[in-house]
PDB file of C-alpha atoms in Angstrom:
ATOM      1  CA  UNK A   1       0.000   0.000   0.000  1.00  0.00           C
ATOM      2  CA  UNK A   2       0.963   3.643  -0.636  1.00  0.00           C
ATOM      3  CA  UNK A   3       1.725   5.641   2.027  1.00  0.00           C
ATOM      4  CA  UNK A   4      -0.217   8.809   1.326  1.00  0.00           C
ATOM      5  CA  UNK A   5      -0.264  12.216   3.554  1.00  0.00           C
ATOM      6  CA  UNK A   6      -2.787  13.627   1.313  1.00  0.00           C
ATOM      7  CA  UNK A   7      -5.510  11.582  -0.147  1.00  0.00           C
ATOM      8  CA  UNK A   8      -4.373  11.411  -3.983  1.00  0.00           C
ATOM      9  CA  UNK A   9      -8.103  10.491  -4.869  1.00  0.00           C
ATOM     10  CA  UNK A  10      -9.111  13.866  -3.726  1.00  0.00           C
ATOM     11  CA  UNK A  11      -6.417  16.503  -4.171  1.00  0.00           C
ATOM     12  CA  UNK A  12      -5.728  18.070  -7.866  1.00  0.00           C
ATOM     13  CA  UNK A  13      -3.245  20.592  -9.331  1.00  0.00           C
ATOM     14  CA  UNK A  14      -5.616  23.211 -10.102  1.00  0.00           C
ATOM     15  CA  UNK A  15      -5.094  23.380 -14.413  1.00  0.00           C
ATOM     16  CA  UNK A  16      -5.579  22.632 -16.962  1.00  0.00           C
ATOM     17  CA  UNK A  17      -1.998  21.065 -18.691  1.00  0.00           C
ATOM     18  CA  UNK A  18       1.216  21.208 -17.212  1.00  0.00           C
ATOM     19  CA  UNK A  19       4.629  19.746 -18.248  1.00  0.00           C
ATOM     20  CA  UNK A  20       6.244  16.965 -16.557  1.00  0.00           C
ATOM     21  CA  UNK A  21      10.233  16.523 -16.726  1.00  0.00           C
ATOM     22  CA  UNK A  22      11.850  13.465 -15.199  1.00  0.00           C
ATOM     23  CA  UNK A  23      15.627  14.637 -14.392  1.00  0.00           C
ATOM     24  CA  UNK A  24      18.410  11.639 -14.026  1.00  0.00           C
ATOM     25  CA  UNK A  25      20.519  13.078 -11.209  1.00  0.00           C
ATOM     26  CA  UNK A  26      22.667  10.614 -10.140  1.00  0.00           C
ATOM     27  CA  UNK A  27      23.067   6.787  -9.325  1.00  0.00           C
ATOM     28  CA  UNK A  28      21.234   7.235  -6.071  1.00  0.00           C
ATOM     29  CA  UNK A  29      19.118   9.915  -4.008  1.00  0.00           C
ATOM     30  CA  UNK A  30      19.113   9.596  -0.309  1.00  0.00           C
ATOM     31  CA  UNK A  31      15.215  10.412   1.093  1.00  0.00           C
ATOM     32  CA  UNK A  32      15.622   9.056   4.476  1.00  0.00           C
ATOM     33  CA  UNK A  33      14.613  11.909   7.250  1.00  0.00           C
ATOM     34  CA  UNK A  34      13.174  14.277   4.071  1.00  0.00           C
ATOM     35  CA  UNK A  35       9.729  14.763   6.579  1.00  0.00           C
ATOM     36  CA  UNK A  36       7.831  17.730   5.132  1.00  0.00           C
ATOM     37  CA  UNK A  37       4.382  19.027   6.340  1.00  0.00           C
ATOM     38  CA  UNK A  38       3.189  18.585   2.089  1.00  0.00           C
ATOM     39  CA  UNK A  39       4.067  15.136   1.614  1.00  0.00           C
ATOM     40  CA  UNK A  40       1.607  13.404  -0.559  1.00  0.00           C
ATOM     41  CA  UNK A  41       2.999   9.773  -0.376  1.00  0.00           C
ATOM     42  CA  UNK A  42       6.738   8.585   1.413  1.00  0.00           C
ATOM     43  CA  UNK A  43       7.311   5.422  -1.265  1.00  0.00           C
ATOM     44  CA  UNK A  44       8.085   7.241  -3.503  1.00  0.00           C
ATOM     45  CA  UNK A  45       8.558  11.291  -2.162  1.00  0.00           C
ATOM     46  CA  UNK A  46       6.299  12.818  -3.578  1.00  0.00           C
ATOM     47  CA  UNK A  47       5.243  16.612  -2.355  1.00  0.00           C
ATOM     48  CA  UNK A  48       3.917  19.631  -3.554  1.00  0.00           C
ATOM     49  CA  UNK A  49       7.203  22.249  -4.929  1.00  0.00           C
ATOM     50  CA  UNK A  50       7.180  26.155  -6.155  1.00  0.00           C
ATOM     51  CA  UNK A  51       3.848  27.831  -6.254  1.00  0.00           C
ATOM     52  CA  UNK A  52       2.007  25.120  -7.940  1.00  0.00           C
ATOM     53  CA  UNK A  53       3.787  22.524  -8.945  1.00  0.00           C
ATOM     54  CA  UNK A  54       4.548  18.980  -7.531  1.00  0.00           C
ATOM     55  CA  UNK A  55       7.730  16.845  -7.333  1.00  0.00           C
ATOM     56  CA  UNK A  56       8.710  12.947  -6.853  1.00  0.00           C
ATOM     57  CA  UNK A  57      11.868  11.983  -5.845  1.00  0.00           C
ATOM     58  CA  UNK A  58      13.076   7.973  -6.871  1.00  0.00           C
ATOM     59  CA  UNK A  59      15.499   5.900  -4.489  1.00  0.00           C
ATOM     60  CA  UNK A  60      17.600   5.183  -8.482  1.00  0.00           C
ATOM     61  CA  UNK A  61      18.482   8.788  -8.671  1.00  0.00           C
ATOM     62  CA  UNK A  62      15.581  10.465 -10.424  1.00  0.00           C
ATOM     63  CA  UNK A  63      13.368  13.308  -9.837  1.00  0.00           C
ATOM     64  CA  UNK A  64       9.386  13.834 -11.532  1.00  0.00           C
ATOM     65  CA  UNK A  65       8.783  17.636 -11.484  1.00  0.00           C
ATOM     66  CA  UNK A  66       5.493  18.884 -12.746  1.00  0.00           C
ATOM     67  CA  UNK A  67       4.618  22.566 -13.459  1.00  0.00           C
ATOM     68  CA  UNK A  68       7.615  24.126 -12.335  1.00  0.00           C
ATOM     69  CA  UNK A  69       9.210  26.860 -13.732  1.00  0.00           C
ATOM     70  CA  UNK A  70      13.085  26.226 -14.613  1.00  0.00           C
ATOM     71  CA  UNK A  71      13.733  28.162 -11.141  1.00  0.00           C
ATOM     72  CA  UNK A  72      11.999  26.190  -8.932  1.00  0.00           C
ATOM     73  CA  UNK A  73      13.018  23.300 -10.599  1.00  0.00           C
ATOM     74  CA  UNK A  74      16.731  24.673 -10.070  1.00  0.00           C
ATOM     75  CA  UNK A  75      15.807  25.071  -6.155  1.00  0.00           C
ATOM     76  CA  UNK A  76      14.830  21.948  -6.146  1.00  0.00           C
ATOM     77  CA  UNK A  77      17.624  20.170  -7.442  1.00  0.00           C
ATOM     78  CA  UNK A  78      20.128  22.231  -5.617  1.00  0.00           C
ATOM     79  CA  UNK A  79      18.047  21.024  -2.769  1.00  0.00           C
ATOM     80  CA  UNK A  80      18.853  17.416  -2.726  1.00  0.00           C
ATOM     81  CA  UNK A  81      21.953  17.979  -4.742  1.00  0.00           C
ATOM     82  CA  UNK A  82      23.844  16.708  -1.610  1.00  0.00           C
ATOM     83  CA  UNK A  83      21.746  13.486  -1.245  1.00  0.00           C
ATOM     84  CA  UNK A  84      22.092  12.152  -4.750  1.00  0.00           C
ATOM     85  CA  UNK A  85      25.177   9.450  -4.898  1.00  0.00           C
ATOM     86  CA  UNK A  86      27.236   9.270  -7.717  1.00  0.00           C
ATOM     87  CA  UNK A  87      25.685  12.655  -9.347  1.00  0.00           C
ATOM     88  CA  UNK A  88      25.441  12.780 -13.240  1.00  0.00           C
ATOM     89  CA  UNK A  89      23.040  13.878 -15.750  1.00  0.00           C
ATOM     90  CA  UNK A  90      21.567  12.166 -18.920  1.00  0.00           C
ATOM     91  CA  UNK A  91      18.718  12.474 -21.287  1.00  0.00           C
ATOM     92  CA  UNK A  92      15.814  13.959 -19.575  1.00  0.00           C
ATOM     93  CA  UNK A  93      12.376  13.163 -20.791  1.00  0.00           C
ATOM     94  CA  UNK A  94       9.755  16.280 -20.942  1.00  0.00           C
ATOM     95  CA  UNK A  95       5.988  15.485 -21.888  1.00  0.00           C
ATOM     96  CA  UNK A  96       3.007  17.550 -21.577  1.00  0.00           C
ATOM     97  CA  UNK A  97      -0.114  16.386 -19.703  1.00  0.00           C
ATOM     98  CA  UNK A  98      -3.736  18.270 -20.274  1.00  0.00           C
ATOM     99  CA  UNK A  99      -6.505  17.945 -18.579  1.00  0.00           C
ATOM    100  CA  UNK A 100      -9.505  16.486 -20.229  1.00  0.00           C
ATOM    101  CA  UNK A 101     -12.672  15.526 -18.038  1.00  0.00           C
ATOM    102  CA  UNK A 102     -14.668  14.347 -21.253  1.00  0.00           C
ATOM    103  CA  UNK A 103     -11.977  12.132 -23.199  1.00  0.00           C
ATOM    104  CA  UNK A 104     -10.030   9.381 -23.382  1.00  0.00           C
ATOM    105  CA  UNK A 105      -6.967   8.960 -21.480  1.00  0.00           C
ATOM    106  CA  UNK A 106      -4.599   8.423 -23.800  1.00  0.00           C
ATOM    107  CA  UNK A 107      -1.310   9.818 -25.554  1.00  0.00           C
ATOM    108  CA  UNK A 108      -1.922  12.758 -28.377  1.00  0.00           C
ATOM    109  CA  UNK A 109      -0.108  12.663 -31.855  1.00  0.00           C
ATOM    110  CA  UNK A 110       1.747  15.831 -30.983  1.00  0.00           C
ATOM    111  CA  UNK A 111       3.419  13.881 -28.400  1.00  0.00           C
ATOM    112  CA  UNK A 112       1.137  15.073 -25.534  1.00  0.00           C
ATOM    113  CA  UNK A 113      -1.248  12.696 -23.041  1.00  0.00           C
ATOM    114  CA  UNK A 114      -4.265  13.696 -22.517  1.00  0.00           C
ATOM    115  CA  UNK A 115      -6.071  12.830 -18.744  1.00  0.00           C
ATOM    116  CA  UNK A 116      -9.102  12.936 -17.032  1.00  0.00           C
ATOM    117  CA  UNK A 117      -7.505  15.086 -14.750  1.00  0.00           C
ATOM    118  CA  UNK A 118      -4.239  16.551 -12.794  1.00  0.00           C
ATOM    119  CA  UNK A 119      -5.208  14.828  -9.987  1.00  0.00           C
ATOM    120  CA  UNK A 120      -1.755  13.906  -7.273  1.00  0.00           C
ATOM    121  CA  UNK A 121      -2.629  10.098  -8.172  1.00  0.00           C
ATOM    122  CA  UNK A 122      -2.499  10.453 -11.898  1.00  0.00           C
ATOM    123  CA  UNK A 123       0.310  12.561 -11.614  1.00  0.00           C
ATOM    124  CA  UNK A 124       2.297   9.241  -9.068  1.00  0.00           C
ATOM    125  CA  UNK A 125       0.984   6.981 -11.907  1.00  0.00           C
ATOM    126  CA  UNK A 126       2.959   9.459 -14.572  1.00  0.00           C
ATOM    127  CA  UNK A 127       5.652   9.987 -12.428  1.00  0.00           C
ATOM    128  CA  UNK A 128       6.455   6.346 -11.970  1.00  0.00           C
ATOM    129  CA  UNK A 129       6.447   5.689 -16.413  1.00  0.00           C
ATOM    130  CA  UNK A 130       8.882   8.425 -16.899  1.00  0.00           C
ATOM    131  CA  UNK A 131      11.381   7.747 -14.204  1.00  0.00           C
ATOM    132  CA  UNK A 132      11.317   4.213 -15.312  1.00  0.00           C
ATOM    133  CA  UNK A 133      12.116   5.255 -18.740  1.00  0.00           C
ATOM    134  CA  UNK A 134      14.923   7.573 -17.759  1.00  0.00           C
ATOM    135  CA  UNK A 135      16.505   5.099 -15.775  1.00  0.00           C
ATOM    136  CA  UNK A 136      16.151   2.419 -18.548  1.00  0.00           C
ATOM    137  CA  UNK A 137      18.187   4.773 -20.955  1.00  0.00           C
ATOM    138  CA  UNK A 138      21.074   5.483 -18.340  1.00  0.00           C
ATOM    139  CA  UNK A 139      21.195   1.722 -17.892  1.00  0.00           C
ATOM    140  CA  UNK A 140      20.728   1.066 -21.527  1.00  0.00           C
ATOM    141  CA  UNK A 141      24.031   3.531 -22.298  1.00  0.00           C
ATOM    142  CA  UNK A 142      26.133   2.232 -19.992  1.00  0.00           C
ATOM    143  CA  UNK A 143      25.188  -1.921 -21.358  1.00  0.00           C
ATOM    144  CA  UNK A 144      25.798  -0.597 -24.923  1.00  0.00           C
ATOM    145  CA  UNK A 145      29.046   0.988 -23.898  1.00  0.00           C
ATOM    146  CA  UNK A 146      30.205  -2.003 -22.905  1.00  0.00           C
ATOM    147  CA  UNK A 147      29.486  -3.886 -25.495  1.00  0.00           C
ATOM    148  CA  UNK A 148      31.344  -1.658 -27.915  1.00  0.00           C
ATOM    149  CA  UNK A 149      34.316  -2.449 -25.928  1.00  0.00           C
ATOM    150  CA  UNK A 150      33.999  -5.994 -26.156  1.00  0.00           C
ATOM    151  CA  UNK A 151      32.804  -6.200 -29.994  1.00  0.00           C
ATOM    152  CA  UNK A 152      36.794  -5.692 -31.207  1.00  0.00           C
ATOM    153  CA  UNK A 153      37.747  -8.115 -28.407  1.00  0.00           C
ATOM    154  CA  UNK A 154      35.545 -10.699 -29.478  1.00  0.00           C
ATOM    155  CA  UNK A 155      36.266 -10.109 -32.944  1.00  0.00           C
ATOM    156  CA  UNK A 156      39.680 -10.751 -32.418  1.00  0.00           C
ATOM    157  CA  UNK A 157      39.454 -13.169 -30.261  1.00  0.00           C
ATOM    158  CA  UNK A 158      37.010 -15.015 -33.518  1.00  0.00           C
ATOM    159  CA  UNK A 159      40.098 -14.304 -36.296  1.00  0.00           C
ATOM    160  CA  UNK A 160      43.089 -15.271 -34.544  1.00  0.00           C
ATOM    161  CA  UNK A 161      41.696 -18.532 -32.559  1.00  0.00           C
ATOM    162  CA  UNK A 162      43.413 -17.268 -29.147  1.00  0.00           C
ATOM    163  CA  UNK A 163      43.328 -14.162 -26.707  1.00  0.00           C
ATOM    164  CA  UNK A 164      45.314 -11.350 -28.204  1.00  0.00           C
ATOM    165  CA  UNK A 165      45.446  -9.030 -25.357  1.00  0.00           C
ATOM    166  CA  UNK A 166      47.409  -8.573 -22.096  1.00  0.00           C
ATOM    167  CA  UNK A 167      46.063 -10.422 -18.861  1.00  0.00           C
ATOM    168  CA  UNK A 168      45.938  -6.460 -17.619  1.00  0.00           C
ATOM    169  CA  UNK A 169      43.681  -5.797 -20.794  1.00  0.00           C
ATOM    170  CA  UNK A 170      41.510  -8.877 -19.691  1.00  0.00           C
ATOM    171  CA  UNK A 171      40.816  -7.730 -16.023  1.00  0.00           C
ATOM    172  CA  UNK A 172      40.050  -4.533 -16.575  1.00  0.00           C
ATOM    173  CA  UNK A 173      37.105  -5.555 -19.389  1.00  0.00           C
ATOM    174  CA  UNK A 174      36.024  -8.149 -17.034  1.00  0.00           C
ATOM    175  CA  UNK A 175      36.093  -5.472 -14.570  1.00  0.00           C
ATOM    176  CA  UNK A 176      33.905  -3.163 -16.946  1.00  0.00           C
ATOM    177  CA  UNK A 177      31.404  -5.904 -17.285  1.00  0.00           C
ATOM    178  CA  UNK A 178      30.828  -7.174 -13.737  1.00  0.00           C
ATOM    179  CA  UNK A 179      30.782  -3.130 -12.671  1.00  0.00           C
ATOM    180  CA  UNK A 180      27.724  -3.069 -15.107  1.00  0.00           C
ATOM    181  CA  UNK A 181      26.032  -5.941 -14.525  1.00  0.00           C
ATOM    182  CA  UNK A 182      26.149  -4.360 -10.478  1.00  0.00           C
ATOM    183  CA  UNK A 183      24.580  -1.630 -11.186  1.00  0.00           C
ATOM    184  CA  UNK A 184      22.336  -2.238 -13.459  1.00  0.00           C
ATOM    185  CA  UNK A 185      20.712  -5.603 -12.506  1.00  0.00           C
ATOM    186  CA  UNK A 186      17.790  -4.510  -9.790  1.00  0.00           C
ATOM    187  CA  UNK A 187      17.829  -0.699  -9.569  1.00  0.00           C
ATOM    188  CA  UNK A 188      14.984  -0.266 -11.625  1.00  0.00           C
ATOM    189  CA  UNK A 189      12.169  -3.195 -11.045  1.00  0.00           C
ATOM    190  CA  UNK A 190      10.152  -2.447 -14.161  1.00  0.00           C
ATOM    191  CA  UNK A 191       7.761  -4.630 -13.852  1.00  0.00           C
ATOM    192  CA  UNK A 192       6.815  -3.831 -10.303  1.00  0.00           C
ATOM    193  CA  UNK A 193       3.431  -1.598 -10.588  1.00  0.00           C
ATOM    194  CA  UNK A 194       3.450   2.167  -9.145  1.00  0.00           C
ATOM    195  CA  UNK A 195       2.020   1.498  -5.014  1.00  0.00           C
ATOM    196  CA  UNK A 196      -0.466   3.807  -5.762  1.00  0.00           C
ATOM    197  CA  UNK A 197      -2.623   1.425  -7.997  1.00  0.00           C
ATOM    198  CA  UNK A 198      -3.513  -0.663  -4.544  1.00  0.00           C
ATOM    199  CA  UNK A 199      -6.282   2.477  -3.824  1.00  0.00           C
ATOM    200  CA  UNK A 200      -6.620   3.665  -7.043  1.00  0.00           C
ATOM    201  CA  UNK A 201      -7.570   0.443  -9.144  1.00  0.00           C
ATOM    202  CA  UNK A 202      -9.182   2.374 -11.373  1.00  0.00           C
ATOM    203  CA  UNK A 203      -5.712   4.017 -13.298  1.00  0.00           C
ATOM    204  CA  UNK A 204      -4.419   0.540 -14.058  1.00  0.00           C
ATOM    205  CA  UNK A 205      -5.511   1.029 -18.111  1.00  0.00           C
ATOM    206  CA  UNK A 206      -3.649   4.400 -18.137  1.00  0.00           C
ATOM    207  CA  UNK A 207      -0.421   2.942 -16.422  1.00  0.00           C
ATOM    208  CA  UNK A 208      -0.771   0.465 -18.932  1.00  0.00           C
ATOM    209  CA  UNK A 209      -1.225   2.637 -21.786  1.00  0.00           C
ATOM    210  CA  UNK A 210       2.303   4.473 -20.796  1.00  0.00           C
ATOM    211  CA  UNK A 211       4.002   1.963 -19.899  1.00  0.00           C
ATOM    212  CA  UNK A 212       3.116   0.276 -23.496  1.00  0.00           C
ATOM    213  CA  UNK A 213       3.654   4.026 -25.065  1.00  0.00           C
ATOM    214  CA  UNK A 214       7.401   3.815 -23.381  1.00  0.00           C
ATOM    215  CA  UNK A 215       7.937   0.131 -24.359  1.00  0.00           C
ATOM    216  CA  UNK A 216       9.082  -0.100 -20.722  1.00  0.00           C
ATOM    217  CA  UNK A 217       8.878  -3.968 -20.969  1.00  0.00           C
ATOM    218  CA  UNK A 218      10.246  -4.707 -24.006  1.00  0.00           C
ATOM    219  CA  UNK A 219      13.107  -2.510 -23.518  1.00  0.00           C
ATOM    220  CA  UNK A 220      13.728  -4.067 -19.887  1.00  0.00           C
ATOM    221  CA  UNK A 221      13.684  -7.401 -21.283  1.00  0.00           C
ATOM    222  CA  UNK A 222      16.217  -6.695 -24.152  1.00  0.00           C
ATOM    223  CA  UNK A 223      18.457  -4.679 -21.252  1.00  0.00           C
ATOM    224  CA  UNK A 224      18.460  -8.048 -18.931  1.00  0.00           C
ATOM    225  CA  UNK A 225      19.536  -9.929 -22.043  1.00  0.00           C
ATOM    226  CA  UNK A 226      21.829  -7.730 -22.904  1.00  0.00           C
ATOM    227  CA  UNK A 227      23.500  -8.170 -19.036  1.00  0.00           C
ATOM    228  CA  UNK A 228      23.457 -12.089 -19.374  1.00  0.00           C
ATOM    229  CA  UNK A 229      25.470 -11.567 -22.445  1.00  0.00           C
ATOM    230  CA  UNK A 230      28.021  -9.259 -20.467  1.00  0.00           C
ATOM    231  CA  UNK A 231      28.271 -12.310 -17.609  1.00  0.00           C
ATOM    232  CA  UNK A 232      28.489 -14.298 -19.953  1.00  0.00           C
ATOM    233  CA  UNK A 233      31.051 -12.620 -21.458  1.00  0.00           C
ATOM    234  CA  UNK A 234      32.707 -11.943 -17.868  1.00  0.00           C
ATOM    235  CA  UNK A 235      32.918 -15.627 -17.538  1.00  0.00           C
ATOM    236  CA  UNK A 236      34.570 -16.937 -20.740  1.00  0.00           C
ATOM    237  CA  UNK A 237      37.420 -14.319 -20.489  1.00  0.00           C
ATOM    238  CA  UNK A 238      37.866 -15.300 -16.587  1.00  0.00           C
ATOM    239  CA  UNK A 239      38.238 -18.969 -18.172  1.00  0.00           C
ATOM    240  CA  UNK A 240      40.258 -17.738 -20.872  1.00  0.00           C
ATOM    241  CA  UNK A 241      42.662 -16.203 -18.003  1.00  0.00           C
ATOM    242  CA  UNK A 242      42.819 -19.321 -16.212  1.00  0.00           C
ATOM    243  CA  UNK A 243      43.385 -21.796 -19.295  1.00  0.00           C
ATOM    244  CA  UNK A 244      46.479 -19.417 -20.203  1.00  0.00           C
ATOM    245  CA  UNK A 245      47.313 -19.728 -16.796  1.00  0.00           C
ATOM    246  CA  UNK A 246      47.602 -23.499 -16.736  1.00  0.00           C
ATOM    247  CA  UNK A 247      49.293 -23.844 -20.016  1.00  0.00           C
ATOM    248  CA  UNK A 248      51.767 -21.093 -18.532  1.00  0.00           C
ATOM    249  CA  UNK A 249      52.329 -23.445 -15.227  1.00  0.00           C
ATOM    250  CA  UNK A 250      52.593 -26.795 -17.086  1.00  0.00           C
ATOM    251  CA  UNK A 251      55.455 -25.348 -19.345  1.00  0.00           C
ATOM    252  CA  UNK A 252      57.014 -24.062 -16.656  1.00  0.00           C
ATOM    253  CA  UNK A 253      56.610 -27.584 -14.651  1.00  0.00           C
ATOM    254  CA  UNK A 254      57.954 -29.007 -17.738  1.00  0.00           C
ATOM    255  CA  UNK A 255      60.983 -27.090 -18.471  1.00  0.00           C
ATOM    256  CA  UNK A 256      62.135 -27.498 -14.960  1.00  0.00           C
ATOM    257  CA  UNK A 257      61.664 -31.247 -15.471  1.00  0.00           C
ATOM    258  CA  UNK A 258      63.506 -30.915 -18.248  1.00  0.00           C
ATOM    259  CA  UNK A 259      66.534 -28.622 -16.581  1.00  0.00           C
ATOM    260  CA  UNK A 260      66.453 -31.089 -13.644  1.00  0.00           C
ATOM    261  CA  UNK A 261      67.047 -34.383 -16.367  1.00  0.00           C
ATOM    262  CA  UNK A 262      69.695 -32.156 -18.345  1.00  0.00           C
ATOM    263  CA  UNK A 263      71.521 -31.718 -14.864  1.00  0.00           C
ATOM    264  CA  UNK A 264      71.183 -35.401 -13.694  1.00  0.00           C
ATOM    265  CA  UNK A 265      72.495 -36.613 -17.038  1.00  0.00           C
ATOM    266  CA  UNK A 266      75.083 -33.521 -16.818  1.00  0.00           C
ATOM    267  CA  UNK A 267      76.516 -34.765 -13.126  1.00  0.00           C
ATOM    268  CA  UNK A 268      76.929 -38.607 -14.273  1.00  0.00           C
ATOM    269  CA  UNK A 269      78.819 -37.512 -17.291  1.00  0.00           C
ATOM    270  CA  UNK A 270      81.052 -35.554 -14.840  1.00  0.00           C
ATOM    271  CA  UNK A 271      81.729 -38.733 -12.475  1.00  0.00           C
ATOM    272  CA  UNK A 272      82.042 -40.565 -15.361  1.00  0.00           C
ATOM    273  CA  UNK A 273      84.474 -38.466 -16.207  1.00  0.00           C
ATOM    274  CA  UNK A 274      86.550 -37.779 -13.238  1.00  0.00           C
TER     275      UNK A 274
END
């Protein structure tokens, strides 16, 4: 269940459209002992910002702002600048939301979604698509960075039958890979609904319709493949590592076998000798 200050069902941002702009901010913001008398729901923050506008704040480092002007939404981020971890910025994603009592909820051709109204549960279901798809794009950069480094590896690796690189080469790709895989795998559990929809039932077809109109699942599926590939990858060059290894120790077991026969054969030659 949501934990709600204000009754979403009841409270509304009092217009007619507003713009909505989910802000990557970092790997991580810290909301632990953020208590304010506004607060519409604790999981996620959510509370009312500027003179009429209304922000949510997401544990994987990214904050929903709705009908702020770009200086309150400068306050705000300035705000929690020193409780977001690993602080960076990507693509945002902007998208205008009007208010339509008589239609369908639904998005517009010019890129706009069109809702029964700007009520603070609508708004939590909105919030929830966009920072979702945000996150998915940081994640999906830092996957298909990867894989560009490993593509001329591989291809190598495919026209010359054996590891051309360094063993210091190796480590630090594996190193690149498993770093990913960390950080990506479980920040952002797409398929977990918005807490909301356990009192508000009734805006399970318009999270649908978003998260379908962000290809949220599709694009999470492709990431996690994507991330099996890069352990996958992780793996073969750890066993790649230790298969040079062991050819490496049984020539060196070998040529000391051999230096202790020469020596053998070279000390009964001397008594022979003497």
């Amino acid at each position: 269940m949501v934990e709600t200050i204000n009754s979403p069902a009841t409270t509304a941002i009092s217009r007619q459209a507003l713009t909505a702009r989910a802000l990557l901010l970092g790997e991580r913001i810290d909301t632990d002992g953020l208590e304010r008398a506004d607060l519409v729901s604790t999981a996620p923050l959510a509370f009312h910002a500027g003179q009429s506008g209304f922000a949510v704040l997401y544990r994987f480092g990214v904050a929903v702002l709705f009908g702020l002007s770009p200086l309150e939404e400068d306050e705000i981020v300035k705000k929690i600048g020193l409780r977001v971890a690993g602080a960076s910025r990507g693509d945002d994603e902007t998208l205008i939301i009007e208010a339509n009592p008589e239609g369908e909820e639904k998005a517009l051709p010019d890129g706009r979604l069109a809702v029964k109204d700007l009520s603070e549960a609508r708004l939590l279901v909105i919030a929830d698509v966009l920072a979702k798809s945000v996150a998915l794009g940081r994640d999906e950069r830092r996957v298909n960075a990867v894989f560009d480094t490993i593509e001329p590896f591989a291809a190598e690796l495919a026209a010359r039958g054996s590891p051309p690189w360094k063993r210091k080469s190796m480590l630090e790709l594996i190193g690149q890979t498993l770093l990913v895989r960390h950080r990506v795998s479980g920040r952002v559990a797409v398929d977990d609904k918005p807490d909301v929809l356990w009192d508000r039932p009734d805006l399970e077809r318009l999270y649908a319709r978003l998260e379908d109109e962000y290809d949220l699942t599709p694009r999470a599926r492709t990431l996690n493949a994507k991330i099996d590939v890069i352990g996958e990858t992780a793996r073969a060059l750890t066993d790649l590592i230790d298969a040079a290894r062991s050819v490496r120790l049984e020539w060196t077991i070998i040529i000391l076998i051999a230096m202790e026969i020469v020596l053998t054969l070279f000390q009964m030659w001397v008594a022979r000798m003497s």
